[in-house]
Coordinates of C-alpha atoms in Angstrom, one line a residue:
M24 CA 178.8 193.0 19.1
K25 CA 179.8 189.4 16.2
K26 CA 183.0 189.7 17.2
L27 CA 182.3 189.6 21.4
L28 CA 180.2 186.6 20.7
V29 CA 182.4 185.1 18.3
L30 CA 185.6 185.7 21.0
F31 CA 182.6 184.4 24.4
L32 CA 182.3 181.6 22.4
F33 CA 185.6 180.4 21.7
L34 CA 186.0 180.5 25.5
F35 CA 183.7 177.9 26.0
F36 CA 184.6 175.0 24.2
Q37 CA 186.9 174.7 26.5
L38 CA 184.9 174.4 28.1
S39 CA 183.0 171.2 26.5
L40 CA 186.1 169.9 26.1
V41 CA 186.6 170.5 30.3
A42 CA 183.3 168.6 30.1
Q43 CA 184.2 166.0 28.0
G44 CA 187.8 165.4 29.1
I45 CA 187.1 164.8 33.4
H46 CA 185.4 162.0 34.3
L47 CA 185.3 162.4 37.8
W48 CA 182.8 160.9 40.9
D49 CA 181.7 156.7 40.7
N50 CA 179.7 155.1 43.3
F51 CA 178.5 158.1 45.8
C52 CA 177.3 156.6 48.1
T53 CA 175.7 156.5 51.8
S54 CA 175.8 153.6 53.9
A55 CA 171.7 153.0 55.7
L56 CA 170.4 156.0 57.2
V57 CA 169.4 154.7 60.8
P58 CA 167.2 157.3 62.7
N59 CA 169.4 159.2 64.5
S60 CA 172.4 157.8 63.4
D61 CA 175.7 158.9 61.5
I62 CA 175.7 157.6 58.7
E63 CA 178.9 157.1 56.4
V64 CA 179.0 159.0 52.4
N65 CA 181.7 157.5 50.3
V66 CA 183.1 158.8 46.3
D67 CA 185.1 157.5 44.3
I68 CA 187.6 160.0 42.4
D69 CA 187.9 158.8 39.2
S70 CA 190.8 159.9 35.6
I71 CA 193.0 161.9 38.0
A72 CA 195.3 161.8 41.1
I73 CA 193.4 161.8 44.7
D74 CA 195.2 164.4 46.4
S75 CA 194.6 166.7 43.0
C76 CA 191.3 167.0 44.1
A77 CA 189.3 168.7 47.1
T78 CA 186.1 168.0 47.5
L79 CA 182.9 168.5 49.7
L80 CA 180.4 167.1 51.4
F81 CA 177.0 169.5 51.3
Y82 CA 173.6 168.1 52.9
S83 CA 170.2 168.9 54.1
T84 CA 168.4 167.6 57.0
N85 CA 165.1 169.9 57.3
D86 CA 163.9 170.4 53.7
Q87 CA 167.6 172.4 51.8
Q88 CA 165.9 175.5 54.5
S89 CA 170.1 175.2 55.6
W90 CA 173.0 173.1 54.3
S91 CA 176.4 171.6 56.0
F92 CA 179.2 171.4 54.3
E93 CA 182.1 168.9 55.5
D94 CA 185.6 168.3 53.5
M95 CA 185.6 164.3 52.3
A96 CA 189.5 162.7 53.2
P97 CA 190.5 160.1 51.4
L98 CA 190.4 156.0 52.8
Y99 CA 194.0 155.1 51.9
L100 CA 192.1 151.5 52.5
P101 CA 192.7 148.5 50.6
G102 CA 189.7 148.9 47.9
Y103 CA 189.5 152.5 48.2
M104 CA 192.7 153.9 47.2
N105 CA 191.2 156.0 45.4
T106 CA 187.5 157.2 47.9
L107 CA 186.7 160.1 49.9
A108 CA 184.8 159.9 53.0
Q109 CA 182.6 161.8 55.1
T110 CA 180.2 161.1 57.9
A111 CA 177.0 163.6 58.3
T112 CA 174.2 162.9 61.6
L113 CA 171.4 162.3 61.1
P114 CA 167.9 163.5 62.8
G115 CA 165.0 161.0 63.9
S116 CA 163.1 160.5 61.3
G117 CA 162.0 163.2 57.2
S118 CA 164.5 162.2 54.9
I119 CA 168.6 163.4 53.8
R120 CA 169.1 165.2 50.0
Y121 CA 173.5 165.8 50.2
G122 CA 175.4 166.2 47.0
L123 CA 179.3 166.8 45.6
Q124 CA 181.2 170.1 45.0
S125 CA 184.8 169.8 44.0
N126 CA 187.5 171.9 42.8
I127 CA 190.1 170.4 40.9
Q128 CA 193.7 171.5 38.2
A129 CA 193.7 170.4 35.0
T130 CA 195.4 169.8 31.6
I131 CA 192.9 169.5 29.1
A132 CA 193.6 169.1 25.0
G133 CA 197.4 172.2 25.8
Y134 CA 194.9 173.9 28.5
F135 CA 195.2 174.4 32.5
L136 CA 192.1 175.7 33.8
N137 CA 190.8 176.3 36.9
V138 CA 187.5 173.8 37.2
Y139 CA 185.0 173.7 39.6
L140 CA 182.4 170.5 39.9
S141 CA 178.6 171.1 41.3
M142 CA 175.8 168.7 42.1
T143 CA 173.6 172.2 43.1
P144 CA 169.3 171.8 45.6
K145 CA 166.5 172.3 43.8
N146 CA 164.5 175.2 43.4
T147 CA 161.4 173.0 44.3
L148 CA 159.1 176.7 44.1
D149 CA 160.3 177.9 41.2
Q150 CA 161.3 180.8 43.2
F151 CA 162.4 183.7 42.0
P152 CA 164.1 185.4 42.3
P153 CA 165.7 182.2 44.4
S154 CA 166.6 182.4 48.1
D155 CA 169.7 181.5 49.4
N156 CA 168.8 178.3 50.5
Y157 CA 167.8 176.3 47.5
M158 CA 171.0 177.9 45.7
I159 CA 173.9 177.3 46.2
E160 CA 178.1 178.9 45.0
L161 CA 179.2 177.0 41.9
C162 CA 183.0 178.9 42.5
Q163 CA 184.3 181.8 43.9
E164 CA 186.0 184.5 41.9
A165 CA 188.9 187.5 42.9
T166 CA 188.3 190.8 43.5
G167 CA 190.2 193.4 42.2
D168 CA 191.1 191.5 38.5
Q169 CA 188.6 193.3 36.1
I170 CA 188.8 196.2 33.5
G171 CA 187.0 199.1 34.9
S172 CA 185.2 199.9 37.1
S173 CA 184.5 198.1 40.9
F174 CA 180.8 196.7 39.4
L175 CA 182.0 194.6 36.1
D176 CA 184.5 193.0 38.8
L177 CA 182.7 189.2 38.8
T178 CA 182.8 187.6 42.4
E179 CA 180.6 185.4 42.5
F180 CA 178.7 182.6 41.1
W181 CA 175.5 180.6 42.8
G182 CA 173.6 177.9 40.4
S183 CA 170.1 176.5 40.5
Y184 CA 168.0 174.4 38.8
S185 CA 164.1 173.5 39.2
D186 CA 162.1 170.2 36.6
D187 CA 161.8 173.4 34.1
K188 CA 163.9 176.3 34.6
F189 CA 167.6 177.6 35.1
Y190 CA 168.7 179.8 38.7
F191 CA 172.3 182.0 38.4
T192 CA 172.4 184.3 40.6
L193 CA 176.1 187.3 40.0
N194 CA 177.5 188.5 42.6
N195 CA 180.2 191.3 42.1
N196 CA 182.3 194.5 43.8
D197 CA 179.5 196.6 44.2
T198 CA 175.8 196.9 44.6
Q199 CA 174.4 197.8 40.9
W200 CA 174.2 196.4 37.2
P201 CA 174.7 199.4 34.9
Q202 CA 174.3 198.9 31.6
Y203 CA 174.9 201.9 30.2
S204 CA 176.8 204.8 30.9
T205 CA 174.2 208.0 30.8
I206 CA 172.3 207.1 28.8
P207 CA 170.7 204.1 27.0
L208 CA 171.2 205.5 23.0
L209 CA 175.3 206.0 23.2
P210 CA 178.8 203.8 24.0
P211 CA 179.0 202.9 26.5
W212 CA 177.0 199.2 27.1
Y213 CA 177.5 195.9 29.3
A214 CA 177.4 192.9 29.4
Y215 CA 176.0 190.7 31.9
I216 CA 176.8 187.1 30.4
V217 CA 175.8 183.5 31.3
G218 CA 177.0 180.9 29.2
L219 CA 177.1 177.4 28.3
I220 CA 177.7 174.0 25.8
N221 CA 175.9 171.0 26.6
P222 CA 179.2 168.6 26.0
E223 CA 177.2 166.6 23.6
T224 CA 176.8 168.8 20.6
T225 CA 177.1 168.1 18.1
D226 CA 176.8 171.8 16.1
S227 CA 180.1 175.2 16.6
V228 CA 177.3 176.2 19.1
G229 CA 177.1 177.7 22.8
Y230 CA 174.3 179.7 24.3
A231 CA 173.9 182.3 26.6
L232 CA 172.0 184.0 28.7
V233 CA 172.3 188.2 28.3
Y234 CA 171.8 190.4 30.4
A235 CA 172.2 194.2 28.8
N236 CA 169.9 196.8 26.3
I237 CA 172.4 197.4 23.6
P238 CA 170.5 199.6 20.4
S239 CA 169.7 197.2 18.1
L240 CA 172.2 195.3 18.7
I241 CA 171.1 192.6 21.4
Q242 CA 168.1 192.5 24.7
T243 CA 168.2 190.8 27.4
G244 CA 167.0 187.1 26.8
L245 CA 168.5 183.8 25.8
Y246 CA 170.6 183.4 22.9
K247 CA 172.7 181.0 20.3
G248 CA 176.1 182.1 19.0
D249 CA 178.2 179.6 16.1
I250 CA 181.5 180.2 15.3
T251 CA 181.8 178.6 12.8
D252 CA 180.5 181.8 10.8
S253 CA 179.8 184.4 13.8
S254 CA 176.2 184.8 13.8
Y255 CA 174.3 184.4 16.5
A256 CA 169.4 184.8 17.5
Q257 CA 167.8 185.5 20.6
I258 CA 166.3 182.3 20.9
G259 CA 164.0 183.1 24.6
N260 CA 163.1 185.3 26.9
I261 CA 164.9 185.1 30.4
Q262 CA 164.0 186.3 33.5
A263 CA 166.4 189.4 35.3
Q264 CA 166.1 191.0 38.0
V265 CA 168.0 192.5 40.5
Y266 CA 168.2 192.0 43.7
N267 CA 170.0 193.2 46.9
G268 CA 172.7 193.2 44.9
K269 CA 172.7 190.5 43.5
L270 CA 171.8 189.8 39.1
Y271 CA 170.0 186.5 39.0
M272 CA 168.9 185.8 35.6
S273 CA 167.0 182.8 35.2
C274 CA 166.0 180.4 31.1
N275 CA 162.9 178.1 30.2
I276 CA 164.9 174.3 30.0
D277 CA 163.2 173.8 26.9
D278 CA 164.2 176.5 25.4
L279 CA 167.7 175.2 24.8
T280 CA 166.4 170.9 24.9
S281 CA 164.1 172.6 21.5
D282 CA 166.6 174.0 19.4
P283 CA 167.9 171.5 17.4
Q284 CA 171.4 171.7 18.1
F285 CA 171.6 171.9 21.4
G286 CA 172.1 168.0 21.5
P287 CA 170.5 165.3 23.7
W288 CA 169.2 166.3 27.3
P289 CA 170.2 164.9 29.5
N290 CA 173.5 164.5 28.2
S291 CA 175.8 160.7 29.3
F292 CA 178.5 163.1 30.7
G293 CA 175.2 165.1 33.4
C294 CA 176.3 168.1 33.8
L295 CA 177.1 171.6 31.7
A296 CA 179.8 173.4 31.0
L297 CA 179.6 176.9 32.2
D298 CA 181.3 180.6 32.5
A299 CA 180.0 183.8 33.8
L300 CA 182.0 186.9 32.1
T301 CA 181.4 191.2 31.9
A302 CA 181.7 193.3 28.9
T303 CA 182.1 196.7 28.0
I304 CA 180.8 197.3 24.0
N305 CA 182.5 201.1 22.9
I306 CA 184.0 202.4 19.9
N307 CA 187.3 203.0 20.5
P308 CA 188.0 199.6 21.6
L309 CA 184.6 197.8 20.4
F310 CA 184.6 195.8 22.9
T311 CA 186.7 194.7 25.8
I312 CA 185.4 191.0 28.0
N313 CA 186.9 192.6 32.3
D314 CA 185.9 189.9 33.7
S315 CA 185.6 186.6 34.1
T316 CA 185.1 183.6 36.4
P317 CA 186.8 179.7 36.4
A318 CA 185.1 176.9 33.9
V319 CA 182.7 175.2 35.5
L320 CA 180.6 171.5 35.1
F321 CA 176.9 172.1 36.3
Y322 CA 175.4 169.2 37.3
P323 CA 171.2 169.9 38.1
T324 CA 170.8 166.7 40.3
H325 CA 171.9 166.1 43.5
E326 CA 170.9 162.7 46.2
E327 CA 167.9 162.3 47.8
R328 CA 166.3 159.5 50.6
T329 CA 163.8 159.0 53.6
I330 CA 165.9 157.6 56.9
G331 CA 164.9 154.4 58.3
T332 CA 164.1 153.3 54.4
N333 CA 166.3 150.0 54.4
T334 CA 166.1 146.9 53.0
P335 CA 168.6 144.4 54.6
P336 CA 171.5 143.5 52.3
Q337 CA 172.6 140.1 50.8
L338 CA 175.9 137.8 50.6
S339 CA 176.3 134.9 47.9
D340 CA 178.5 131.9 49.1
L341 CA 181.2 131.9 50.6
T342 CA 183.9 130.3 48.3
F343 CA 187.6 129.9 48.4
Y344 CA 190.6 128.0 46.1
S345 CA 193.7 127.2 47.8
Q346 CA 196.7 127.9 46.1
Y347 CA 201.0 126.8 47.1
D348 CA 201.2 128.7 50.5
S349 CA 197.4 130.2 50.2
I350 CA 194.4 130.8 50.3
T351 CA 192.2 133.2 48.6
F352 CA 188.3 134.2 49.6
S353 CA 185.8 134.7 47.4
V354 CA 182.7 136.3 48.0
T355 CA 179.6 139.1 47.1
Y356 CA 178.2 141.0 48.9
T357 CA 174.9 142.7 47.4
D358 CA 172.8 145.3 48.9
P359 CA 169.7 146.5 46.7
D360 CA 169.8 150.4 48.7
N361 CA 173.1 150.7 46.9
N362 CA 174.5 151.2 51.1
L363 CA 177.7 150.5 51.0
P364 CA 179.7 147.6 53.8
V365 CA 181.0 149.7 57.4
V366 CA 182.3 146.0 58.8
R367 CA 183.7 143.9 55.8
K368 CA 185.2 141.3 57.3
L369 CA 186.5 137.8 57.5
V370 CA 187.1 136.0 60.6
V371 CA 188.8 132.4 60.5
D372 CA 188.9 129.6 63.8
E373 CA 187.4 128.1 66.6
D374 CA 186.3 131.3 68.3
Y375 CA 186.9 133.7 65.6
D376 CA 189.9 135.1 66.9
S377 CA 191.7 136.5 63.6
E378 CA 189.4 138.7 61.3
Y379 CA 190.9 140.4 58.0
Q380 CA 189.0 143.2 56.6
L381 CA 187.9 142.1 53.0
I382 CA 188.9 143.9 49.5
P383 CA 186.7 145.2 47.2
I384 CA 187.4 144.5 42.8
D385 CA 185.2 147.5 42.9
H386 CA 182.2 149.2 44.8
S387 CA 178.3 148.2 43.5
Y388 CA 177.1 147.9 46.0
E389 CA 173.6 147.6 43.9
T390 CA 174.9 144.9 41.8
G391 CA 176.2 143.3 43.4
S392 CA 180.6 144.2 45.0
L393 CA 182.5 141.3 45.5
F394 CA 185.2 141.4 48.2
S395 CA 188.4 139.2 48.4
L396 CA 191.4 138.0 50.8
T397 CA 194.1 135.7 49.8
L398 CA 195.7 135.1 53.8
H399 CA 198.8 132.9 54.4
S400 CA 198.0 129.0 54.7
S401 CA 199.7 130.1 58.6
Q402 CA 197.0 132.1 59.1
I403 CA 193.9 130.1 59.0
S404 CA 193.9 126.3 60.4
S405 CA 189.8 125.1 61.0
H406 CA 187.5 127.2 59.7
A407 CA 186.3 131.3 58.5
Q408 CA 183.3 133.3 57.1
A409 CA 182.2 136.2 55.4
I410 CA 180.2 138.4 58.3
F411 CA 179.2 142.2 56.7
D412 CA 177.4 145.3 57.6
D413 CA 175.8 148.3 55.9
G414 CA 175.4 150.3 59.0
Q415 CA 172.0 148.7 59.8
Y416 CA 172.1 144.9 59.8
E417 CA 174.6 142.5 60.0
V418 CA 174.0 139.4 57.2
Q419 CA 176.5 136.1 57.2
S420 CA 178.1 134.0 54.9
N421 CA 178.4 130.3 55.4
V422 CA 181.0 128.6 57.0
V423 CA 184.0 126.3 55.3
Y424 CA 186.0 124.8 56.4
I425 CA 189.2 124.6 55.8
T426 CA 192.6 121.4 56.4
S427 CA 194.0 121.8 59.3
A428 CA 197.6 123.5 59.7
N429 CA 198.9 120.1 59.0
D430 CA 198.0 118.7 56.2
E431 CA 199.0 120.0 52.8
I432 CA 197.3 122.2 51.4
P433 CA 196.2 120.5 47.7
E434 CA 198.0 122.6 44.8
R435 CA 195.2 123.5 41.5
S436 CA 195.7 124.8 38.3
S437 CA 195.0 128.2 37.5
F438 CA 191.3 128.2 35.9
I439 CA 192.6 131.1 33.6
S440 CA 195.7 131.3 31.7
V441 CA 197.6 134.6 29.9
Y442 CA 199.8 133.7 27.1
P443 CA 201.4 135.8 26.8
N444 CA 202.4 137.2 29.9
P445 CA 204.5 140.1 30.4
F446 CA 202.4 141.6 27.0
S447 CA 203.5 145.0 24.8
K448 CA 200.5 144.7 21.9
S449 CA 197.9 141.9 22.9
T450 CA 198.0 139.0 25.3
I451 CA 195.5 136.0 25.1
L452 CA 192.8 134.9 28.1
K453 CA 192.3 131.3 27.9
Y454 CA 189.8 129.8 30.2
N455 CA 189.9 125.8 30.1
K456 CA 186.1 124.9 31.7
A457 CA 188.3 121.2 32.0
T458 CA 189.3 122.1 35.0
R459 CA 186.2 123.2 36.6
L460 CA 183.5 122.4 37.8
L461 CA 180.8 124.3 36.1
P462 CA 178.3 124.2 33.9
D463 CA 177.6 125.7 30.9
M464 CA 179.1 129.3 30.7
P465 CA 176.0 131.5 31.3
Q466 CA 175.4 135.0 30.2
Q467 CA 176.3 136.9 32.7
T468 CA 180.6 136.0 32.7
E469 CA 182.9 138.3 31.4
I470 CA 186.3 139.1 32.2
K471 CA 186.9 142.1 33.6
I472 CA 191.1 143.7 33.6
Y473 CA 191.5 146.6 36.9
N474 CA 194.9 148.6 37.0
I475 CA 196.2 147.7 40.1
K476 CA 194.8 150.7 42.5
G477 CA 190.8 148.0 42.4
Q478 CA 189.7 150.5 39.0
L479 CA 188.2 149.3 36.6
I480 CA 190.1 148.9 33.4
R481 CA 188.3 147.4 30.7
K482 CA 185.0 144.6 30.9
L483 CA 185.8 141.5 28.7
P484 CA 182.8 140.3 28.4
F485 CA 181.7 136.4 26.0
T486 CA 179.1 133.3 25.6
S487 CA 178.9 129.9 26.6
S488 CA 180.6 127.5 23.7
P489 CA 180.7 123.9 23.7
H490 CA 184.1 123.2 23.5
L491 CA 186.3 122.9 27.1
S492 CA 188.5 126.1 25.8
I493 CA 186.8 130.0 25.4
E494 CA 189.4 132.0 24.2
V495 CA 189.9 135.7 25.0
T496 CA 191.8 138.7 24.0
W497 CA 193.2 141.7 25.6
D498 CA 194.5 145.1 23.0
G499 CA 196.1 146.4 26.0
K500 CA 193.3 149.4 25.9
D501 CA 190.3 150.7 28.4
E502 CA 186.5 150.8 27.9
T503 CA 187.2 153.8 25.2
G504 CA 189.5 152.5 23.2
E505 CA 193.1 154.6 25.2
E506 CA 195.6 152.6 25.3
V507 CA 196.8 152.0 29.4
K508 CA 200.5 152.9 30.8
S509 CA 202.7 150.0 31.7
G510 CA 202.5 148.3 34.5
I511 CA 200.5 146.1 36.9
Y512 CA 196.8 144.6 36.1
F513 CA 194.6 141.2 36.9
C514 CA 192.6 139.9 35.1
T515 CA 189.0 138.7 36.9
L516 CA 186.9 135.8 35.7
T517 CA 183.4 135.6 37.4
S518 CA 180.0 134.2 36.7
E519 CA 176.5 135.8 37.7
N520 CA 178.5 137.7 40.1
R521 CA 181.0 135.1 41.3
F522 CA 184.2 134.8 41.5
I523 CA 186.4 132.0 39.7
D524 CA 189.6 133.1 39.3
S525 CA 192.0 135.8 39.2
Q526 CA 195.5 136.0 37.3
K527 CA 198.6 139.1 37.4
I528 CA 199.5 140.3 33.5
L529 CA 202.3 142.7 33.2
L530 CA 202.3 144.4 30.3
L531 CA 205.5 146.9 29.5
R532 CA 204.7 149.1 26.6

């Protein structure tokens, strides 16, 4: 039995690498929740090619009595090149609960893995066994790929959570879940296991909900195993029941978090790494893993918002600067509800007969997202204004007046200088205060490095200085300390979320 648990834990530490190596979802948000309307839902796909990820939006507008599932599709728009979108229809009142499921194929630490990621509904009533509307299918498992009898062939793996418990359901290619073949005292015995690992544990341990009855070895319960010495111990009880041909299991979250080796929970990843398997314990061979599910990253959470509740967004002043034959406009959109702007346009000239889509630097709408656009001087002759709409409220910026088409657009020196550019190891980003009529630099001033997709790579904050020039060095690394690839990057200077300048950098390794 120890060897079985050791092999089981080896499989699970691969899952821990998966959890640490994948950061998939960012900026999960919607437009304003207007009653009896369609809303737009966005999520950014990070650290992986957008066309290699299949993602579902699931949502409920009837207090989890039923769920709708919709495929999310790429927007492929400037500033939204790695954004997936879908719409959901709202009723006239109540709330909406919504979450994400994704399936990706990834190579982590040399392993090629098919990985499922899933948020889940919440078992608000702490039902056991929970009804299907309080759970979600985490992954499917192929039929007929098991070793041994059909009851050892896993076909579905479901999950849910409450404030106090984790819930899991297994389905097999049968209606029975026997724990032994003939009588309890004689082999073969059968074990059904849901294992989990906290990717932030600092020790070589894994945990498992086990449904089994193996005399003198293991009984149904919650176990911890240590890969370093092949030891295992029961650390708690579980609820387990076979109902309508499915195996239901549940454990107390406190039994996990009270174990000093479990690690912090909630962790910074927001998830646990899961797998489910069936096993046979016999005389020869001693043990057999009969079937297992794909890797699952289990996010026990989902979003819930009240329909009809909304705070109007705000716009900063629209600013612009001219350089050579182009004009760059910038404005910051801030929404306390983190609602995305479904309208984000710049309208220009006397009758506002021309409009252009402003492009975001990031999608942090709650804290303020900077939008900008560069136009050729021939595209504007009089004035411009930014107009945004969160799906309910339209907000307009100030009007800025531009020199006429017959006037020469004055050239100005860049407020950021970059040297060397191109660079291979490091470059110095220099801000000269003498070129800008600004007071002392506030604490919220920083230079941000973006890649060509508009993804934030690195923040380089700096503080006020009495000197006219301020220098910051970028070593060509991201926030995690990893070297970024050769290519084009943009350094953007902002002060209190107000755009000041942006420069293009070329990294050549």
